[in-house]
Amino acid sequence: MAIRDETVVVAMSGGVDSSVAAALLVEQGYRVIGMMLRLWSEEGKEDQNRCCTPDAMALARRVAAKLGIPFYAVDVREKFKEVVVSHFLEGYASGITPNPCLKCNRYIRWGVLYEYAQSLGATWFATGHYARLRRLESGEVQLLRGVDVEKDQSYVLSVLPQEQLRHTFFPVGEYHKPEVRELARRFGLPVANRADSQDLCFLAGGDYRDFLSRHAPEVSRPGVIVNRQGEILGEHQGLAFYTIGQRKGLGIAFPRPLYVLEKDVVRNRLVVGEEHELGRSTLIAERVNWISGQPPVSSIQVEVKIRYKAREAHGVVIPLTPDRVKVEFDHPLRDITPGQQCVFYQGEICLGGGTISTGME
């Protein structure tokens, strides 16, 4: 194995993906340093935060020891609470449905941890995300989907700019999940069969509604449920507890199924309607990050994802300003949700994305 004169900091979590990412880089001859974030948890629930429980920390240390690499824990609890948790709470309080994972990637992983890695003299920063990078002769880096379509995480990486991507590796992006587990067994790592984590880490396995009630009680403000004509059909328990397209749990007796169409924050009204009323053919996305660093000068045909697990939809992106666009879809989409990320693709290339605006046209 040739020794490379370059240091890579790997963001480790005690899971199989980041552990195999570290092992692959060690095998390739890099000087590897493992780092794990210590994130904020509610008091008394530190052992339930899926990203950094004591068990996960112990596993990450065991993996590092097995690989013979240094390991450090980086305490970002206050920054995480200030940036990610506050964004989550403020988003719901303002009537949108935020995606805190994107905030965490941009400002915690590729913010605090990335900068810490640079302070140690690291040339590269790596994670266990399922995505790939293509480095062009011009120096530009393209973000590509992971080989494993079911695990592809380019959606949550669409917020990253060129500067960070130029110094990033995604070692497991070339593999399918079963292959990653097999690699973990080949490397003799103690995480080969560890289950994938689910849900938001700081919810500690709980329901987001309970979390909101504890930390943002103002969202539990009842109001009326109305149809498009303004007729009162019932009462909601707080707009934050409902999502666009939701059918169950409305508590309305009606001869046909009703769905959440809109959240009227100004008047604290939940607007519902029948299935044929669902769907929009356009949206506005703001704070758009173009991964190339250059916004398009004219309209472009794209495939669009409006949620991490959503099916792609074909549409046209129309630039309005460098970081604000209008998207027109070939067919109406049922669950366009303000606050979620709208991500643009052309084939395997992720072009970037922005936040779906409440001010849709």
XYZ file of C-alpha atoms in Angstrom:
361
model
C 0.000 0.000 0.000
C 1.464 3.324 -1.071
C 1.411 6.027 1.593
C -0.094 9.261 0.334
C 1.231 12.501 1.724
C -2.294 13.783 2.380
C -4.516 13.809 5.445
C -8.238 13.072 5.345
C -10.624 13.813 8.198
C -13.559 11.413 8.146
C -16.815 12.390 9.845
C -17.631 9.213 11.757
C -20.919 8.283 13.404
C -20.441 4.741 14.635
C -22.450 3.513 11.639
C -21.391 1.177 8.866
C -21.217 3.783 6.065
C -18.804 6.236 7.685
C -16.767 3.361 9.149
C -16.284 1.783 5.730
C -15.494 5.213 4.265
C -12.632 5.514 6.769
C -11.449 1.969 6.081
C -11.377 2.507 2.317
C -9.309 5.668 2.700
C -6.865 3.895 5.011
C -6.585 1.113 2.426
C -5.854 3.720 -0.243
C -2.907 4.984 1.783
C -4.190 8.278 3.156
C -3.406 9.537 6.639
C -6.873 9.289 8.161
C -8.275 11.009 11.239
C -11.693 10.059 12.551
C -13.896 12.740 14.059
C -17.342 12.464 15.559
C -19.712 15.295 16.303
C -21.243 15.565 19.723
C -24.633 17.066 18.973
C -27.261 18.654 21.166
C -29.843 16.449 22.866
C -32.652 17.213 25.265
C -31.535 16.888 28.856
C -31.872 13.303 29.989
C -32.078 11.945 26.432
C -28.392 11.979 25.526
C -28.366 8.192 25.119
C -31.195 8.344 22.564
C -29.767 10.831 20.039
C -29.095 8.467 17.154
C -26.123 10.432 15.829
C -23.994 10.480 18.930
C -25.192 8.156 21.701
C -22.535 6.811 24.085
C -22.855 3.447 22.305
C -22.313 5.046 18.900
C -19.307 6.953 20.223
C -17.846 3.735 21.651
C -18.366 1.939 18.325
C -16.679 4.735 16.399
C -13.708 4.562 18.788
C -13.503 0.777 18.290
C -13.538 1.209 14.520
C -10.785 3.836 14.722
C -8.713 1.560 16.928
C -9.222 -1.327 14.507
C -8.046 0.870 11.635
C -5.176 2.328 13.664
C -6.255 5.936 13.194
C -6.630 8.832 15.661
C -10.154 9.602 16.824
C -11.568 12.805 18.283
C -14.985 13.902 19.465
C -15.893 17.487 18.575
C -18.432 19.197 20.839
C -20.823 21.232 18.711
C -23.836 21.040 21.012
C -24.405 24.764 21.358
C -23.789 25.531 17.686
C -26.081 22.685 16.630
C -28.848 23.916 18.886
C -28.391 27.499 17.715
C -28.331 26.691 13.992
C -30.210 23.439 13.407
C -32.688 23.022 16.248
C -33.630 26.701 16.273
C -34.203 26.592 12.502
C -36.462 23.569 12.999
C -38.520 25.272 15.704
C -38.716 28.654 13.972
C -39.698 27.000 10.697
C -42.667 25.186 12.164
C -43.667 28.262 14.163
C -43.795 30.263 10.912
C -45.926 27.665 9.131
C -43.330 25.902 6.979
C -41.947 22.360 7.121
C -38.148 22.681 7.427
C -35.519 20.051 6.644
C -32.918 20.345 9.423
C -30.577 17.768 7.823
C -29.693 20.220 5.066
C -28.928 22.901 7.633
C -26.731 20.458 9.514
C -24.794 19.447 6.409
C -24.163 23.012 5.307
C -23.292 24.643 8.633
C -22.248 21.853 10.996
C -20.600 19.064 8.958
C -19.286 21.256 6.130
C -19.109 24.236 8.450
C -17.731 23.623 11.917
C -16.260 20.160 11.319
C -14.874 21.001 7.885
C -13.144 24.090 9.290
C -11.791 22.072 12.212
C -10.368 19.561 9.747
C -8.630 22.355 7.863
C -7.173 23.711 11.096
C -5.485 20.323 11.560
C -3.894 20.628 8.129
C -6.171 18.117 6.428
C -6.306 18.274 2.644
C -9.553 16.336 2.432
C -12.827 15.872 4.281
C -14.872 12.687 3.870
C -18.245 11.315 4.936
C -20.257 8.142 4.456
C -22.875 9.717 2.214
C -24.114 7.825 -0.831
C -23.116 10.290 -3.538
C -20.271 10.747 -6.006
C -18.101 13.577 -7.243
C -16.745 14.154 -10.734
C -13.686 16.405 -10.943
C -13.438 18.218 -14.276
C -10.244 19.477 -15.921
C -11.495 23.018 -15.390
C -11.316 22.470 -11.635
C -15.095 22.358 -11.240
C -16.576 19.524 -9.211
C -19.920 17.981 -10.151
C -22.133 16.287 -7.581
C -23.514 12.981 -8.871
C -26.096 10.572 -7.572
C -24.825 7.594 -5.622
C -24.623 4.282 -7.488
C -27.212 2.829 -5.096
C -30.370 4.604 -6.244
C -32.278 3.556 -3.129
C -29.645 5.090 -0.855
C -28.669 8.110 -2.950
C -28.144 11.168 -0.712
C -27.288 13.828 -3.273
C -30.562 15.537 -2.300
C -29.280 16.466 1.177
C -25.900 17.499 -0.261
C -27.372 19.959 -2.773
C -26.650 22.831 -0.361
C -22.856 22.445 -0.637
C -20.780 24.968 -2.613
C -17.773 24.318 -4.844
C -15.204 25.285 -2.233
C -16.225 22.486 0.127
C -16.867 19.900 -2.594
C -13.395 20.401 -4.080
C -11.952 19.058 -0.837
C -14.485 16.298 -0.213
C -14.548 12.527 -0.708
C -17.611 10.246 -0.689
C -15.883 6.830 -0.606
C -19.027 4.663 -0.373
C -20.872 6.453 -3.178
C -19.548 3.929 -5.690
C -21.115 0.996 -3.824
C -24.518 -0.493 -3.094
C -25.477 -0.878 0.567
C -25.053 -4.691 0.669
C -21.543 -4.237 -0.765
C -20.748 -1.713 1.977
C -21.800 -4.198 4.645
C -19.673 -6.860 2.979
C -16.697 -4.466 2.976
C -17.248 -3.867 6.693
C -17.044 -7.624 7.265
C -13.897 -7.849 5.135
C -12.277 -5.063 7.133
C -13.338 -6.792 10.366
C -15.306 -3.779 11.575
C -17.702 -4.228 14.528
C -20.499 -2.301 12.746
C -21.151 -4.554 9.741
C -24.657 -5.481 10.869
C -25.590 -2.264 12.635
C -29.061 -1.059 11.618
C -29.411 2.167 9.643
C -30.505 5.170 11.663
C -33.902 6.703 11.011
C -35.690 9.984 11.738
C -34.182 13.218 13.026
C -31.350 12.680 15.485
C -32.396 15.243 18.088
C -35.931 13.868 18.336
C -34.414 10.854 20.120
C -36.931 8.523 18.525
C -39.894 10.638 19.632
C -42.637 12.352 17.682
C -41.825 15.787 16.274
C -45.180 17.078 17.536
C -44.261 16.292 21.137
C -40.870 17.942 20.622
C -42.523 21.069 19.243
C -44.981 21.181 22.139
C -42.113 21.103 24.630
C -39.823 23.631 22.933
C -42.205 25.856 20.971
C -45.536 25.710 22.810
C -46.787 28.686 20.809
C -47.311 26.356 17.826
C -50.132 24.620 19.710
C -52.563 27.378 18.786
C -55.935 25.986 17.685
C -57.790 27.456 14.751
C -60.435 26.592 12.229
C -60.301 24.113 9.370
C -61.917 25.501 6.230
C -62.426 24.536 2.609
C -61.479 26.685 -0.389
C -64.785 28.506 -0.102
C -64.036 29.492 3.504
C -66.667 27.223 5.061
C -65.688 26.056 8.536
C -65.465 22.266 8.727
C -63.688 21.732 12.039
C -60.851 22.817 14.306
C -57.116 22.164 14.085
C -54.744 21.873 17.031
C -51.944 23.986 15.587
C -50.785 24.393 11.976
C -47.382 22.888 12.775
C -48.984 19.509 13.366
C -50.204 19.112 9.773
C -48.498 18.615 6.431
C -49.523 19.357 2.844
C -51.328 16.365 1.369
C -52.161 14.868 4.769
C -55.385 12.873 4.822
C -55.577 11.105 8.177
C -55.980 12.718 11.575
C -58.028 15.738 10.488
C -60.950 14.869 12.759
C -63.553 15.921 10.203
C -66.709 13.990 9.412
C -67.149 14.277 5.666
C -68.667 11.910 3.087
C -65.445 11.902 0.998
C -61.741 11.959 1.948
C -60.272 15.397 2.649
C -56.647 16.457 2.339
C -54.579 19.371 3.631
C -54.208 21.835 0.774
C -52.648 24.828 2.467
C -51.671 26.377 5.793
C -52.910 29.956 6.112
C -50.496 31.272 8.734
C -51.793 34.841 8.726
C -55.317 33.771 9.693
C -54.268 30.558 11.462
C -56.513 28.474 9.215
C -55.964 24.993 7.839
C -57.341 24.757 4.301
C -58.560 21.337 3.188
C -60.205 19.942 0.095
C -60.913 16.846 -1.928
C -58.335 14.883 -3.862
C -58.977 16.639 -7.173
C -58.085 19.954 -5.494
C -54.616 18.762 -4.563
C -51.637 19.697 -6.646
C -49.795 22.651 -8.112
C -47.989 22.992 -11.392
C -45.532 25.697 -10.276
C -43.425 26.682 -7.312
C -40.911 29.331 -6.331
C -37.576 28.247 -4.845
C -35.391 30.722 -2.974
C -31.837 30.719 -1.624
C -30.887 28.441 -4.512
C -27.403 26.940 -4.391
C -26.015 26.208 -7.857
C -23.302 23.606 -7.353
C -21.359 24.804 -10.389
C -21.267 28.258 -8.804
C -22.974 29.696 -11.886
C -26.779 30.053 -12.195
C -28.260 29.284 -15.621
C -28.754 32.291 -17.887
C -32.003 30.951 -19.338
C -34.635 28.290 -18.713
C -33.449 24.679 -18.419
C -35.176 21.309 -18.522
C -34.621 19.317 -15.314
C -35.841 16.474 -13.165
C -36.974 17.765 -9.763
C -37.281 16.241 -6.312
C -39.414 18.207 -3.848
C -38.697 15.883 -0.892
C -35.876 13.493 -0.079
C -37.988 10.396 -0.805
C -40.208 11.952 -3.466
C -40.375 10.619 -6.993
C -38.737 12.848 -9.557
C -40.892 15.076 -11.700
C -40.016 16.654 -15.033
C -40.117 20.406 -15.263
C -38.524 23.661 -16.359
C -36.444 25.916 -14.132
C -36.841 29.608 -14.974
C -34.242 31.890 -13.355
C -35.722 34.969 -11.668
C -32.578 36.149 -9.863
C -29.229 34.393 -9.284
C -30.669 32.578 -6.249
C -34.402 32.543 -6.946
C -36.216 30.488 -9.578
C -39.652 29.493 -10.766
C -40.248 25.823 -11.527
C -43.002 24.770 -13.926
C -43.896 21.070 -13.861
C -45.174 18.961 -16.736
C -47.889 17.646 -14.416
C -49.259 18.962 -11.080
C -47.587 17.670 -7.911
C -49.722 16.884 -4.881
C -47.388 17.699 -2.005
C -45.375 20.836 -2.766
C -44.495 21.937 0.756
C -43.020 25.333 1.725
C -39.786 24.886 3.655
C -38.724 21.693 1.925
C -35.800 21.577 -0.499
C -36.442 21.555 -4.229
C -33.469 19.844 -5.916
C -32.653 19.874 -9.637
C -31.064 17.072 -11.680
C -30.011 16.439 -15.228
C -29.418 12.731 -15.495
C -26.968 11.678 -12.808
C -25.820 15.252 -12.144
C -27.264 17.201 -9.225
C -27.335 20.854 -10.295
C -28.286 22.237 -6.884
C -31.473 23.281 -5.169
C -33.335 25.837 -3.103
C -36.022 26.173 -0.470
C -39.632 26.032 -1.578
C -41.069 29.430 -0.777
C -44.299 30.322 0.976
C -44.695 33.022 -1.650
C -45.525 30.691 -4.513
C -46.838 32.329 -7.680
